[in-house]
Short mmCIF file of C-alpha atoms in Angstrom, two decimals:
data_model
loop_
_atom_site.label_atom_id
_atom_site.label_comp_id
_atom_site.label_asym_id
_atom_site.label_seq_id
_atom_site.Cartn_x
_atom_site.Cartn_y
_atom_site.Cartn_z
CA MET A 1 120.41 87.86 -5.85
CA PRO A 2 121.70 85.15 -3.59
CA ARG A 3 119.02 82.76 -2.45
CA ARG A 4 117.96 83.00 1.20
CA PRO A 5 118.57 79.84 3.11
CA SER A 6 115.43 77.91 3.94
CA ALA A 7 114.44 77.54 7.61
CA LEU A 8 116.06 74.62 9.35
CA PRO A 9 113.64 71.83 10.25
CA LEU A 10 112.79 71.45 13.94
CA PRO A 11 114.32 68.40 15.59
CA THR A 12 111.98 65.54 16.14
CA PRO A 13 111.58 64.85 19.90
CA SER A 14 112.89 61.54 21.07
CA ARG A 15 110.72 58.93 22.73
CA ARG A 16 112.51 59.66 26.03
CA GLN A 17 111.66 63.38 25.84
CA LEU A 18 108.04 62.61 25.05
CA LEU A 19 107.86 60.28 28.03
CA LEU A 20 109.35 62.85 30.42
CA THR A 21 106.97 65.52 29.16
CA SER A 22 103.97 63.26 29.63
CA LEU A 23 105.00 62.52 33.24
CA ALA A 24 105.75 66.12 34.24
CA ALA A 25 102.15 67.29 34.48
CA PRO A 26 100.82 64.57 36.82
CA ILE A 27 103.93 64.78 39.03
CA GLY A 28 103.40 68.54 39.36
CA LEU A 29 99.76 67.98 40.28
CA LEU A 30 100.76 65.35 42.84
CA LEU A 31 103.24 67.70 44.52
CA ALA A 32 100.68 70.50 44.59
CA ASP A 33 98.08 68.19 46.15
CA ARG A 34 100.59 67.12 48.78
CA ALA A 35 101.41 70.74 49.63
CA ARG A 36 97.70 71.53 49.95
CA ALA A 37 97.19 68.49 52.17
CA GLN A 38 99.99 69.58 54.47
CA GLY A 39 98.53 73.07 54.69
CA ALA A 40 95.15 71.58 55.67
CA ALA A 41 96.43 69.20 58.34
CA PRO A 42 94.08 68.92 61.34
CA LEU A 43 94.72 70.48 64.71
CA ARG A 44 94.92 67.77 67.38
CA MET A 45 94.01 68.81 70.92
CA ILE A 46 95.23 66.15 73.35
CA VAL A 47 93.15 65.99 76.55
CA PRO A 48 94.99 63.80 79.08
CA PHE A 49 91.83 62.87 80.99
CA PRO A 50 88.73 60.78 80.19
CA ALA A 51 85.79 62.06 78.17
CA GLY A 52 82.81 63.56 79.98
CA GLY A 53 84.36 65.82 82.63
CA THR A 54 84.96 69.56 82.50
CA ALA A 55 88.51 68.93 81.25
CA ASP A 56 86.97 67.31 78.18
CA VAL A 57 83.82 69.40 77.71
CA LEU A 58 85.52 72.81 77.50
CA PRO A 59 88.06 71.86 74.77
CA ARG A 60 85.24 70.33 72.71
CA ILE A 61 83.24 73.56 72.87
CA VAL A 62 86.30 75.47 71.64
CA ALA A 63 87.12 72.85 68.98
CA ASP A 64 83.68 73.17 67.39
CA ARG A 65 84.22 76.92 66.83
CA LEU A 66 87.93 76.67 65.90
CA ARG A 67 87.27 74.65 62.76
CA GLU A 68 86.81 77.89 60.81
CA ALA A 69 90.49 78.67 61.41
CA TYR A 70 91.66 75.10 60.67
CA PRO A 71 90.34 73.87 57.29
CA GLY A 72 91.81 70.44 57.99
CA GLY A 73 89.59 70.07 61.03
CA VAL A 74 90.08 69.98 64.80
CA ILE A 75 90.32 66.69 66.68
CA VAL A 76 89.92 66.28 70.44
CA ASP A 77 91.93 63.19 71.40
CA ASN A 78 91.52 61.78 74.94
CA ARG A 79 94.70 60.13 76.28
CA PRO A 80 94.00 59.53 79.99
CA GLY A 81 96.22 57.92 82.59
CA ALA A 82 98.85 58.54 85.27
CA GLY A 83 97.39 61.86 86.43
CA GLY A 84 97.58 63.31 82.91
CA ASN A 85 101.17 62.24 82.29
CA ILE A 86 100.41 59.82 79.44
CA GLY A 87 98.69 62.41 77.25
CA ALA A 88 101.29 65.02 78.15
CA ASP A 89 104.08 62.73 76.97
CA VAL A 90 102.37 62.34 73.58
CA VAL A 91 102.35 66.12 73.07
CA PHE A 92 105.86 66.59 74.44
CA ARG A 93 107.24 64.32 71.70
CA ALA A 94 105.08 65.74 68.90
CA LYS A 95 106.34 67.86 66.03
CA PRO A 96 106.51 71.52 67.19
CA ASP A 97 104.39 72.87 64.34
CA GLY A 98 101.41 74.09 66.36
CA LEU A 99 99.18 71.23 65.20
CA THR A 100 99.45 69.05 68.31
CA LEU A 101 98.58 70.76 71.59
CA LEU A 102 98.06 69.76 75.21
CA VAL A 103 94.79 71.04 76.71
CA SER A 104 94.79 70.22 80.39
CA PRO A 105 94.03 71.18 83.98
CA PRO A 106 97.04 71.85 86.23
CA GLY A 107 98.31 68.29 86.82
CA PRO A 108 100.85 67.63 84.04
CA ILE A 109 101.57 71.34 83.59
CA ALA A 110 102.13 72.68 87.11
CA ILE A 111 101.73 69.99 89.78
CA ASN A 112 103.02 66.56 88.75
CA GLN A 113 106.69 67.59 88.68
CA SER A 114 106.43 68.13 92.45
CA LEU A 115 104.58 64.85 93.05
CA TYR A 116 106.21 62.22 90.86
CA PRO A 117 109.82 61.21 91.45
CA LYS A 118 110.36 60.96 87.67
CA LEU A 119 108.47 62.06 84.56
CA SER A 120 109.00 61.06 80.93
CA PHE A 121 108.72 64.73 79.91
CA ASP A 122 110.05 68.03 81.22
CA PRO A 123 107.19 70.42 82.15
CA SER A 124 109.59 73.36 82.25
CA LYS A 125 109.91 73.12 78.46
CA TRP A 126 106.26 73.55 77.53
CA VAL A 127 105.59 76.52 75.26
CA PRO A 128 102.60 78.38 76.77
CA VAL A 129 99.78 79.21 74.38
CA THR A 130 96.81 80.36 76.47
CA VAL A 131 94.44 79.60 79.33
CA LEU A 132 91.01 78.66 78.03
CA ALA A 133 89.17 79.09 81.33
CA THR A 134 89.28 79.02 85.09
CA VAL A 135 86.81 77.27 87.37
CA PRO A 136 86.96 78.17 91.06
CA ASN A 137 87.29 75.48 93.69
CA VAL A 138 84.62 75.61 96.37
CA MET A 139 84.28 74.16 99.84
CA VAL A 140 81.26 71.87 99.89
CA VAL A 141 79.94 70.23 103.03
CA SER A 142 77.59 67.35 103.72
CA PRO A 143 74.02 68.08 104.82
CA ASN A 144 75.09 66.48 108.14
CA VAL A 145 77.53 69.32 108.88
CA LYS A 146 75.82 71.62 111.38
CA ALA A 147 77.98 74.73 110.89
CA LYS A 148 75.97 77.50 109.24
CA ASP A 149 78.96 79.25 107.66
CA LEU A 150 82.74 79.03 107.16
CA LEU A 151 83.74 80.76 110.39
CA GLU A 152 81.53 78.49 112.45
CA PHE A 153 82.93 75.48 110.60
CA ILE A 154 86.54 76.51 111.34
CA ALA A 155 85.64 76.93 115.02
CA GLN A 156 84.27 73.38 115.06
CA LEU A 157 87.45 72.04 113.44
CA LYS A 158 89.60 73.72 116.08
CA ALA A 159 87.41 72.43 118.87
CA LYS A 160 87.83 68.84 117.69
CA PRO A 161 91.08 68.33 115.70
CA GLY A 162 90.93 65.28 113.46
CA GLY A 163 87.21 64.82 114.04
CA THR A 164 86.22 65.83 110.51
CA THR A 165 86.81 63.92 107.26
CA TYR A 166 87.48 65.39 103.85
CA ALA A 167 87.21 63.73 100.45
CA SER A 168 89.52 64.13 97.48
CA GLN A 169 89.78 62.83 93.92
CA GLY A 170 92.93 60.98 95.02
CA ASN A 171 96.38 61.70 96.41
CA GLY A 172 97.94 64.72 94.74
CA SER A 173 94.69 65.84 93.11
CA THR A 174 93.66 69.49 93.17
CA SER A 175 91.03 68.74 95.82
CA HIS A 176 93.65 67.08 98.03
CA LEU A 177 96.09 69.96 97.66
CA THR A 178 93.39 72.60 98.19
CA ALA A 179 92.35 70.93 101.44
CA ASN A 180 95.96 70.98 102.62
CA LEU A 181 96.24 74.65 101.71
CA PHE A 182 93.10 75.33 103.75
CA MET A 183 94.40 73.41 106.78
CA SER A 184 97.75 75.18 106.69
CA LEU A 185 96.10 78.62 106.53
CA THR A 186 93.59 77.91 109.32
CA GLY A 187 95.72 75.77 111.63
CA THR A 188 93.19 72.95 111.50
CA GLN A 189 93.40 69.20 111.00
CA MET A 190 91.07 66.89 109.07
CA VAL A 191 91.27 63.22 108.06
CA HIS A 192 91.85 62.50 104.38
CA VAL A 193 89.56 60.05 102.55
CA PRO A 194 90.81 59.65 98.96
CA TYR A 195 88.49 58.54 96.15
CA LYS A 196 89.05 57.62 92.52
CA GLY A 197 87.57 60.72 90.95
CA THR A 198 84.98 63.39 91.61
CA ALA A 199 81.77 61.41 91.17
CA PRO A 200 82.27 58.87 93.98
CA ALA A 201 83.53 61.60 96.31
CA LEU A 202 80.40 63.67 95.72
CA VAL A 203 78.15 60.66 96.28
CA ASP A 204 79.62 60.10 99.74
CA VAL A 205 79.55 63.81 100.65
CA MET A 206 75.87 63.98 99.75
CA GLY A 207 75.24 60.74 101.63
CA GLY A 208 76.97 61.98 104.77
CA GLN A 209 79.78 59.37 104.74
CA VAL A 210 82.37 62.16 104.50
CA ASP A 211 82.08 65.75 105.71
CA VAL A 212 83.93 68.08 103.33
CA PHE A 213 85.10 68.20 99.72
CA PHE A 214 87.06 70.92 97.92
CA ASP A 215 85.58 70.50 94.47
CA ASN A 216 85.56 72.56 91.31
CA LEU A 217 82.35 74.53 91.00
CA SER A 218 81.16 72.93 87.76
CA SER A 219 80.54 69.49 89.28
CA SER A 220 79.18 70.66 92.65
CA LEU A 221 76.90 73.46 91.47
CA PRO A 222 73.92 71.34 90.31
CA HIS A 223 73.90 69.40 93.59
CA ALA A 224 74.09 72.61 95.61
CA ARG A 225 71.15 74.04 93.69
CA ALA A 226 69.21 70.86 94.38
CA GLY A 227 69.96 71.11 98.11
CA ARG A 228 71.97 67.89 98.27
CA LEU A 229 75.05 69.69 99.67
CA ARG A 230 76.08 73.19 100.75
CA ILE A 231 78.82 75.48 99.44
CA LEU A 232 80.40 77.55 102.23
CA ALA A 233 82.99 79.58 100.29
CA VAL A 234 84.60 80.13 96.89
CA ALA A 235 88.39 79.89 96.53
CA ASP A 236 88.82 82.70 94.02
CA SER A 237 89.63 86.40 94.08
CA HIS A 238 86.00 87.27 93.31
CA ARG A 239 82.56 85.75 93.64
CA SER A 240 81.43 83.41 90.92
CA PRO A 241 78.94 84.97 88.47
CA VAL A 242 76.82 81.80 88.79
CA LEU A 243 77.00 81.72 92.61
CA LYS A 244 76.84 85.37 93.61
CA GLU A 245 75.29 84.66 97.01
CA VAL A 246 78.33 82.70 98.27
CA PRO A 247 81.31 84.72 99.59
CA THR A 248 84.94 84.14 98.76
CA PHE A 249 87.45 82.95 101.35
CA GLY A 250 89.09 86.37 101.03
CA GLU A 251 85.90 88.11 102.12
CA LEU A 252 85.88 85.86 105.18
CA GLY A 253 89.45 86.69 106.21
CA LEU A 254 91.47 84.14 104.20
CA PRO A 255 92.77 86.03 101.12
CA ALA A 256 95.54 83.46 100.50
CA MET A 257 92.93 80.72 100.11
CA ASN A 258 92.90 81.05 96.35
CA ALA A 259 92.66 77.83 94.37
CA VAL A 260 91.16 77.64 90.91
CA THR A 261 91.11 74.78 88.48
CA TRP A 262 92.37 76.10 85.16
CA PHE A 263 92.54 74.66 81.68
CA ALA A 264 95.65 75.67 79.77
CA VAL A 265 96.89 75.06 76.25
CA MET A 266 100.54 74.10 75.89
CA ALA A 267 102.62 73.41 72.78
CA PRO A 268 105.58 71.01 72.45
CA PRO A 269 109.11 72.21 73.19
CA GLY A 270 110.66 74.08 70.30
CA THR A 271 107.40 75.52 68.99
CA PRO A 272 108.23 78.96 67.52
CA ASP A 273 106.84 81.94 69.41
CA ALA A 274 105.11 83.17 66.26
CA VAL A 275 103.21 79.87 65.96
CA ALA A 276 102.17 79.99 69.63
CA ARG A 277 100.95 83.58 69.19
CA ARG A 278 98.90 82.75 66.09
CA THR A 279 97.28 79.84 67.90
CA GLN A 280 96.55 82.00 70.94
CA GLN A 281 94.96 84.69 68.78
CA ALA A 282 92.69 82.17 67.06
CA MET A 283 91.57 80.77 70.41
CA ALA A 284 91.13 84.19 72.01
CA GLU A 285 88.77 85.21 69.18
CA VAL A 286 86.72 82.06 69.70
CA LEU A 287 86.56 82.60 73.47
CA LYS A 288 84.93 86.02 72.96
CA ARG A 289 81.90 84.48 71.29
CA ASP A 290 78.58 84.24 73.09
CA ASP A 291 78.11 80.68 71.86
CA VAL A 292 81.30 79.79 73.75
CA GLN A 293 80.93 81.92 76.87
CA THR A 294 77.39 80.72 77.56
CA PRO A 295 78.17 76.97 77.62
CA PHE A 296 81.36 77.75 79.55
CA ALA A 297 79.27 79.56 82.19
CA ASP A 298 76.97 76.54 82.36
CA GLN A 299 80.07 74.62 83.50
CA GLY A 300 80.90 77.29 86.09
CA ALA A 301 83.88 78.33 83.92
CA GLU A 302 85.06 81.83 83.03
CA ALA A 303 86.55 82.10 79.54
CA LYS A 304 90.01 83.74 79.48
CA GLY A 305 92.15 83.61 76.31
CA TRP A 306 95.26 85.09 77.96
CA SER A 307 98.37 85.87 75.94
CA SER A 308 101.26 83.40 75.80
CA GLU A 309 103.31 85.63 78.10
CA GLU A 310 100.54 86.05 80.68
CA THR A 311 99.88 82.31 80.60
CA GLY A 312 103.56 81.59 81.25
CA ARG A 313 103.66 83.90 84.28
CA PHE A 314 100.44 82.46 85.69
CA VAL A 315 101.60 78.85 85.30
CA GLN A 316 104.94 79.61 86.96
CA ALA A 317 103.15 81.14 89.96
CA GLU A 318 100.94 78.04 90.19
CA ILE A 319 103.98 75.73 90.06
CA GLU A 320 105.56 77.55 92.98
CA LYS A 321 102.37 77.70 95.05
CA TRP A 322 101.54 74.01 94.79
CA ARG A 323 105.18 72.98 95.26
CA ARG A 324 105.12 74.73 98.66
CA VAL A 325 101.84 73.03 99.61
CA ILE A 326 103.08 69.58 98.55
CA LYS A 327 106.34 69.97 100.44
CA ALA A 328 104.72 71.34 103.61
CA ALA A 329 102.09 68.60 103.72
CA ASN A 330 104.49 65.88 102.56
CA VAL A 331 102.00 64.79 99.87
CA THR A 332 103.06 61.65 98.01
CA ILE A 333 101.65 59.47 95.24
CA ASP A 334 100.68 55.95 96.25
#
């Protein structure tokens, strides 16, 4: 019988092949680690106002509960300045991956484009995510004001045009614009006294140096409860759950006197709709929780969690409303 050929010997690997093989495993591990790191990148919530106020407190409450949905963590990053424009610009130029978001009251979202002659970002290109909460504006008066209610106060204003002073957080602030909305609806005239923020304005209202202030409920409520000032009316479509004894302007014959401070979440231009929806859903779930709604209520805020579409419609209506007020009152930035 013919002999069967013996098996051919396996080729001996070269030094180059051995080196490549030895490097392949750690390179693969490195790439996998990098992919995991990217998947666990933190969510950055840019708040374009200083720490401590309602605009900062509410996002921090949400951030603490959102960490379950973001393994990489959630960071609240305060970037104050220029009426919210500095922080807004940071988000506007961020990568549209849903990991850098603007969380802000109306200024850089719905008001500043009608106030500033030029912005470094285009507010019309924000991708709406949701509204975290609304806080109604309220009319607060000094203890020196003798009017017992809103109707009596309006009568006094008409009897002495320009004889009453009103405070604001500064030119173009929500308190300034709300006061102008009130004057246009009632045919009254008051003298504007601008301040640099809510705290100094409240101090002078309580001290009697200025008569009226259209403030958001969260900052005025504790002083009203302590008797240091009075709240005559709420500028919302319904009474506040934490101030049920005070009527709305609508109940007193001024249904168009609706002015709430809201806190919206916006994503950079180009953010895919699917990413915005996923982010909205995560936030809406958090906003349903008792351990979010309770501290929100302590701030006078009502949790919302609206859809991206509803948020977009609401913001557009706010843009148009405040544009009309700014134009009619010829409001300018110093």
